Short mmCIF file of C-alpha atoms in Angstrom, two decimals:
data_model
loop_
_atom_site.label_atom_id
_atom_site.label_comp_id
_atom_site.label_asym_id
_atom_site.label_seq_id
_atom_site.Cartn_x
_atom_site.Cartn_y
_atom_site.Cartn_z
CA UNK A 1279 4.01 2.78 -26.19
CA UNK A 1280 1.79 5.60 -24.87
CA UNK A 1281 4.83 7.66 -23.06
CA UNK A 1282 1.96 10.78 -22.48
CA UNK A 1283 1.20 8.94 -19.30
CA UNK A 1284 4.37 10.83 -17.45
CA UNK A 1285 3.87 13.69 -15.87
CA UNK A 1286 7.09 14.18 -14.15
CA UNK A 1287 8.85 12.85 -16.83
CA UNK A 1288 9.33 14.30 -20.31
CA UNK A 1289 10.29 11.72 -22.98
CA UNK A 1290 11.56 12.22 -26.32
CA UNK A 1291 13.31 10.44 -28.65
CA UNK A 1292 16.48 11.16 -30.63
CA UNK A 1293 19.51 8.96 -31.96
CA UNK A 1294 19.90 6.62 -34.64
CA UNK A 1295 17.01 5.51 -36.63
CA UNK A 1296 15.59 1.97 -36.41
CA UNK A 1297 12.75 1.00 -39.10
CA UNK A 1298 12.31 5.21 -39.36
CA UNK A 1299 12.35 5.74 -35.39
CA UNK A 1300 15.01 7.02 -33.25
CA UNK A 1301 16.00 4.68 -31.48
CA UNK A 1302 17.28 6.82 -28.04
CA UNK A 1303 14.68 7.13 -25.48
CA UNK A 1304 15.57 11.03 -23.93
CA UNK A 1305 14.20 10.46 -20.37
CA UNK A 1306 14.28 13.90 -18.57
CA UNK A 1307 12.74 14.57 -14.72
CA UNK A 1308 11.24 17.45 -14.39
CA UNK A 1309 11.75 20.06 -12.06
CA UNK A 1310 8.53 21.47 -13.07
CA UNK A 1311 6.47 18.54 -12.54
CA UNK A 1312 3.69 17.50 -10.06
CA UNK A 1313 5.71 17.47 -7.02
CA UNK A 1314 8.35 19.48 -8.23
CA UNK A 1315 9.76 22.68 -6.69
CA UNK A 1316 10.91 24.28 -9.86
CA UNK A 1317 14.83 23.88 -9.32
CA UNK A 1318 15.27 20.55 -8.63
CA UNK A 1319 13.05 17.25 -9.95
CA UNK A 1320 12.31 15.82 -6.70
CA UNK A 1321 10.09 12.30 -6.41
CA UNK A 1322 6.87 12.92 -4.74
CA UNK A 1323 3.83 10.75 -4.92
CA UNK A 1324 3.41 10.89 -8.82
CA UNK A 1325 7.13 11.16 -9.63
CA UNK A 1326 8.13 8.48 -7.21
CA UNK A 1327 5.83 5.79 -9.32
CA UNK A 1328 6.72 6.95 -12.42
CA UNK A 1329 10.19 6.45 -12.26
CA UNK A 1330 9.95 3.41 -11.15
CA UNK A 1331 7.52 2.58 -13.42
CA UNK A 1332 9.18 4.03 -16.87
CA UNK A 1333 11.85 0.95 -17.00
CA UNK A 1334 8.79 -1.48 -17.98
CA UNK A 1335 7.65 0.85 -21.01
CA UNK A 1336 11.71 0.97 -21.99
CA UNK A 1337 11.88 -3.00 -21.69
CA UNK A 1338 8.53 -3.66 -23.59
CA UNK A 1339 9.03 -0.84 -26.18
CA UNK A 1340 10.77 -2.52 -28.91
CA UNK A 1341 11.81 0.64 -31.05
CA UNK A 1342 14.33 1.80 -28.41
CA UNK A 1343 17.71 0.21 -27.98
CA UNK A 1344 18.81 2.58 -25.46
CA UNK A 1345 17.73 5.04 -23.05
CA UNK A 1346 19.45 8.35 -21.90
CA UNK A 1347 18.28 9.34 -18.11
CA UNK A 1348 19.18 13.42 -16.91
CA UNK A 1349 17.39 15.98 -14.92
CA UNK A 1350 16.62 19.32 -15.46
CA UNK A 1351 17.20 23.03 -13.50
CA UNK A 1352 20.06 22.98 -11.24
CA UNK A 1353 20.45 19.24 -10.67
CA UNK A 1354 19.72 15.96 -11.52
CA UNK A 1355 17.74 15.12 -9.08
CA UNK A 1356 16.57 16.82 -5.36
CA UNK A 1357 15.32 13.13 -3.43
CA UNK A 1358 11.86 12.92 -1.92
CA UNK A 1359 9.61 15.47 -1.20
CA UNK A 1360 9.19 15.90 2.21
CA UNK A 1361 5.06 16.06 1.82
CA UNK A 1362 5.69 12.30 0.23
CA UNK A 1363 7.92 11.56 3.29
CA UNK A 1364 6.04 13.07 5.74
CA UNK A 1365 3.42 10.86 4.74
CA UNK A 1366 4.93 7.58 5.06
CA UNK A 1367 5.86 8.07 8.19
CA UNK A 1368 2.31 8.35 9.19
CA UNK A 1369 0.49 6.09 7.17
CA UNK A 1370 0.95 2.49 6.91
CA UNK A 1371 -1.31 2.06 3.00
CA UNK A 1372 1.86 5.02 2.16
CA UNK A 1373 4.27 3.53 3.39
CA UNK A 1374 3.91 -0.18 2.11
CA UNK A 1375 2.86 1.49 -1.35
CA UNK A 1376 6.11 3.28 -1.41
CA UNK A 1377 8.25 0.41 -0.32
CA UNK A 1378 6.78 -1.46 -2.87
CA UNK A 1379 7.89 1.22 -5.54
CA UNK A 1380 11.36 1.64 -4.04
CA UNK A 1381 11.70 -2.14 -4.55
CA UNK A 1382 10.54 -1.80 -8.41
CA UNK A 1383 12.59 0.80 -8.96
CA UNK A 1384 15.48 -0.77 -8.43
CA UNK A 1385 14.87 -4.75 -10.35
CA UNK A 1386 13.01 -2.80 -13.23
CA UNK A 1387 16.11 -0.92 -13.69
CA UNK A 1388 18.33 -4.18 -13.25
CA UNK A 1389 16.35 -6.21 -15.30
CA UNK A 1390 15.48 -3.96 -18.27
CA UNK A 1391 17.20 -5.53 -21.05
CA UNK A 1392 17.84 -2.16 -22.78
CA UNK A 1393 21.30 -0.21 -21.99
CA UNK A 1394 20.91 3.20 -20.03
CA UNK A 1395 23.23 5.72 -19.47
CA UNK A 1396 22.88 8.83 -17.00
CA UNK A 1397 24.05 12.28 -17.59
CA UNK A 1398 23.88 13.40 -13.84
CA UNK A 1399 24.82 17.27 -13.09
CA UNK A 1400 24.59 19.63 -9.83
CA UNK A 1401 23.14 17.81 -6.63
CA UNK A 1402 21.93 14.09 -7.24
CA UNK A 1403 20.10 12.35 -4.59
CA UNK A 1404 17.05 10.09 -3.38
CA UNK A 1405 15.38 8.18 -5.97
CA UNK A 1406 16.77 9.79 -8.83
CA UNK A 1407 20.24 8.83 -8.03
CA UNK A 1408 19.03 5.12 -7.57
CA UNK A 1409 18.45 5.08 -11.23
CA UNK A 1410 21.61 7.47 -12.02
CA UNK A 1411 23.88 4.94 -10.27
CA UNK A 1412 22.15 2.12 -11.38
CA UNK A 1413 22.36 3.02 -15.18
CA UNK A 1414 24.40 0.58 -17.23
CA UNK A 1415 26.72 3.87 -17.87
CA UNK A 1416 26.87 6.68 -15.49
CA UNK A 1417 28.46 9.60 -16.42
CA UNK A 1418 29.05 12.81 -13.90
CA UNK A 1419 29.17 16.68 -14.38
CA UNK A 1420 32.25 17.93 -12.27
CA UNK A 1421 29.55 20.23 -10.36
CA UNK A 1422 27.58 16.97 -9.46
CA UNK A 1423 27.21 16.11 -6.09
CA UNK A 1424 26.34 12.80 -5.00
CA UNK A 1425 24.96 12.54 -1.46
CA UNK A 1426 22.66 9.32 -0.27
CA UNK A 1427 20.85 10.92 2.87
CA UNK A 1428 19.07 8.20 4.56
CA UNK A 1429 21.02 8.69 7.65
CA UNK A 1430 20.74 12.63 8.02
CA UNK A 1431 16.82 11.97 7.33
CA UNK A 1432 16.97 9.34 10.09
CA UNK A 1433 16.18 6.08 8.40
CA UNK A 1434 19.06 3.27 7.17
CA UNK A 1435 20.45 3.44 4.01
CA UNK A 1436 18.16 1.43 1.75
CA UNK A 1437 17.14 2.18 -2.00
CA UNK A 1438 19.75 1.21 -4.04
CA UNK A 1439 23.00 1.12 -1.09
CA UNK A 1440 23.59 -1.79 0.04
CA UNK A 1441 23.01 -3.59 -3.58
CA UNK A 1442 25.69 -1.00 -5.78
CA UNK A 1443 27.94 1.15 -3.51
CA UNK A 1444 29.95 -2.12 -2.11
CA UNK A 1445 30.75 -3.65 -5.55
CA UNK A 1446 31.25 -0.18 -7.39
CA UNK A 1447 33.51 1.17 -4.58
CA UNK A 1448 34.02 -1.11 -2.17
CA UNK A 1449 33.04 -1.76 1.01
CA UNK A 1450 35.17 0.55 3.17
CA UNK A 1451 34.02 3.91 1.18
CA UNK A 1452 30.89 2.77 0.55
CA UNK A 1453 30.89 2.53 4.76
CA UNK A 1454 32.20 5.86 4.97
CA UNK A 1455 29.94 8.03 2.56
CA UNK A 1456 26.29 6.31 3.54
CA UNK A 1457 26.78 6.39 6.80
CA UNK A 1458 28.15 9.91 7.18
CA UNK A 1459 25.87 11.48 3.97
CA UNK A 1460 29.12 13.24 2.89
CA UNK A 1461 28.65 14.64 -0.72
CA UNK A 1462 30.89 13.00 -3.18
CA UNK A 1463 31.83 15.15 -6.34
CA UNK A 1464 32.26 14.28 -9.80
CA UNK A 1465 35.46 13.87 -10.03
CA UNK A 1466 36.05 11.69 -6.65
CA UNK A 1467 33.16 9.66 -8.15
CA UNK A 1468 34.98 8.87 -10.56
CA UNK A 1469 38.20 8.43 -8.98
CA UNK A 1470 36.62 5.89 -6.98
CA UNK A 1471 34.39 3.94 -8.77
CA UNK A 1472 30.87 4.98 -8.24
CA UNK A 1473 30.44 6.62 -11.70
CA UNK A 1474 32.01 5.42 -15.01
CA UNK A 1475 32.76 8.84 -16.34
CA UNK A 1476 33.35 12.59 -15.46
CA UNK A 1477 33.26 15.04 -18.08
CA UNK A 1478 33.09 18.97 -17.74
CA UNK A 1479 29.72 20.28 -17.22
CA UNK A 1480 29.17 21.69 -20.63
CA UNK A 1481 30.15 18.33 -22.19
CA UNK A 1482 28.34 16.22 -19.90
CA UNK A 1483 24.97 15.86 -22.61
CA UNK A 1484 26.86 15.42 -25.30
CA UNK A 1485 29.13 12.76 -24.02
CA UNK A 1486 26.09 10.97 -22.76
CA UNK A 1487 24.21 11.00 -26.58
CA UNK A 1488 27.49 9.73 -27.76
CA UNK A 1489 27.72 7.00 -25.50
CA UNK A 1490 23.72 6.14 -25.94
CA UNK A 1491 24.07 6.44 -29.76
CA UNK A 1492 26.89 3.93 -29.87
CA UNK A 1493 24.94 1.40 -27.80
CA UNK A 1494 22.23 1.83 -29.72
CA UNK A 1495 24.11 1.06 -33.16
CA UNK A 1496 25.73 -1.39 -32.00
CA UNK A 1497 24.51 -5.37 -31.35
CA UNK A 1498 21.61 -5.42 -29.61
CA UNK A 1499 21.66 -8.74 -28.87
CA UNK A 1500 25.43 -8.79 -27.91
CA UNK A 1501 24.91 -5.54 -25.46
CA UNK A 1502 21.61 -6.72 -23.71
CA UNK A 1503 22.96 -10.13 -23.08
CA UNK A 1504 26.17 -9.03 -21.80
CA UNK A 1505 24.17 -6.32 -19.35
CA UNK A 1506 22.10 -9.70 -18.22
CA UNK A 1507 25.02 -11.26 -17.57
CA UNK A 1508 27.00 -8.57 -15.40
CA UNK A 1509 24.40 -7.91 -13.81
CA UNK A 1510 23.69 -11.58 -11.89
CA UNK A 1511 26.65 -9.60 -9.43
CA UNK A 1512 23.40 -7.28 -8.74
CA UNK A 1513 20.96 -9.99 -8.67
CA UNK A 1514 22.97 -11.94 -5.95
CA UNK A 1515 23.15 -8.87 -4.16
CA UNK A 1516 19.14 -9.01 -3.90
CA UNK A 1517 18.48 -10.49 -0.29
CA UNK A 1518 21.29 -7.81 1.13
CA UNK A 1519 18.83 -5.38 -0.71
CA UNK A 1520 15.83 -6.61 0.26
CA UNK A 1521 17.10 -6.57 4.41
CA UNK A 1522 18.05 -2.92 3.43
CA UNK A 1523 14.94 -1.93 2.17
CA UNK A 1524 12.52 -3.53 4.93
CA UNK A 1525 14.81 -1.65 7.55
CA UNK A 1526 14.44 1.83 5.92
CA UNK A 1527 11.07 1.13 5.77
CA UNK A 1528 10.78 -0.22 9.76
CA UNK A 1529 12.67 3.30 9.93
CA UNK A 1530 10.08 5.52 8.85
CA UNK A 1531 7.58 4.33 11.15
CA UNK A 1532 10.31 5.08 14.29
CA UNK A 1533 10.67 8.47 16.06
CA UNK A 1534 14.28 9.20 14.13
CA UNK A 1535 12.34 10.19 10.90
CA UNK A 1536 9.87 12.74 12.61
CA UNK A 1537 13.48 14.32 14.08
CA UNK A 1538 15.12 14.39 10.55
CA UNK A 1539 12.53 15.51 8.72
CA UNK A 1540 11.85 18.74 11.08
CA UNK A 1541 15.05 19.47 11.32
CA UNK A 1542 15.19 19.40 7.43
CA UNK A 1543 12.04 21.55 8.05
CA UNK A 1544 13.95 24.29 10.16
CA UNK A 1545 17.30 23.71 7.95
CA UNK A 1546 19.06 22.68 10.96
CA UNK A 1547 21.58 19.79 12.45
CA UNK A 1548 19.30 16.84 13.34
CA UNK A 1549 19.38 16.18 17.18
CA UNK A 1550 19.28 12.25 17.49
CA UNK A 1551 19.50 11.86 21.30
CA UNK A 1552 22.81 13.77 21.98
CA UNK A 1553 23.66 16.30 24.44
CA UNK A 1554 23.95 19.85 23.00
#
């Protein structure tokens, strides 16, 4: 599997040896990547594709048995860059390329038949968080900060929302946190649902190799069947997804997303109509 092809991703492998090879697939976003800003790995035109993209080469490779998904400078992952979103919202070929992507992103993650756990630390957001709460095993930093900020940027809550957040914390907080964008830390995460683990920050790597390593030496059969089956919940889920998606998507071709995105811009409140 020809894993050079990333450029916002660097892959390596570690774990337990299969046949000679490790068998962990180290899957780290870059916050020095094409796109990137440096501090945060943020999904831009490039980054977007491949991480939607990298749960096909996982799937098909047949040397890993699990795959360990973190970020890199002060967070796991900083959303879209505002270039890439700035550009959807003006071009139609963007737009329906991206929407296509957003919808891969979240069935090649589903329906990779390979465990993956996330090790997510500092702020998490936008597309990396789709695959961070997505993972098979998520496991927070107590500095993380989830936020999903469709609604600040003006757009509905699509990506991965309306498919996870209701079964993994039900419906009322789900309500509450992507409609409002309120950050959610580690430990409330946890304490509700969204994450499977919370760990200090300084264990959070380690705890997520351990947890990777085990799946890995374990059955594979036994593990990727029982992922398959748990996640038919998910796969039902698929038409409230779809809806979701196609009305983010309607979203960033209304005049909300030119408001959010300037006022992003000039790091200020969004003004959505309202008085003052």
């Amino acid at each position: 599997m020809d894993y050079g092809r990333y450029q916002t991703l660097e892959i390596t492998r570690r774990g337990p040896l299969v046949n000679g090879t490790p068998s962990v697939l180290d899957i780290r976003m870059r916050a020095d990547g094409p796109g990137g800003n440096g501090k945060l790995p943020t999904a831009g035109h490039e980054g977007h594709w491949e991480l939607s993209e990298i749960w096909r080469d996982v799937g098909r490779d047949d040397t890993v048995r699990a795959a360990v998904l973190r970020g890199s400078g002060m967070g796991f992952s900083g959303g879209g860059d505002l270039a890439l979103v700035q550009d959807m919202a003006t071009d139609f070929e963007v737009r329906s390329r991206v929407w296509k992507e957003a919808r891969d992103l979240v069935y090649n993650v589903i329906n990779c038949d390979k465990p993956i756990v996330s090790a997510m630390h500092g702020p998490a957001v936008g597309a990396g968080l789709v695959a961070g709460l997505l993972a098979d095993i998520s496991i927070a930093a107590r500095s993380a900060k989830i936020v999903d900020g469709h609604t600040r940027l003006g757009v509905a809550a699509g990506d991965h929302a309306a498919i996870v957040w209701p079964l993994l914390c039900g419906m009322a907080k789900a309500k509450y946190y992507l409609m409002l964008c309120d950050a959610v830390s580690g430990e409330e995460a946890e304490r509700i649902g969204l994450v499977s683990l919370v760990v200090d920050d300084d264990q959070l790597l380690d705890k997520a190799y351990e947890v990777a390593d085990r799946l890995a030496g374990g059955s594979a059969s036994a593990i990727r069947w029982t992922k398959y089956s748990l996640n038919n919940w998910l796969r039902q889920a698929g038409p409230s997804f779809d809806t979701s998606l196609a009305l983010e998507f309607m979203g960033f071709a209304g005049p909300d997303v030119r408001e959010g995105v300037a006022s992003l811009r000039e790091r200020r409140a969004p003004r959505y109509g309202v008085d003052g």
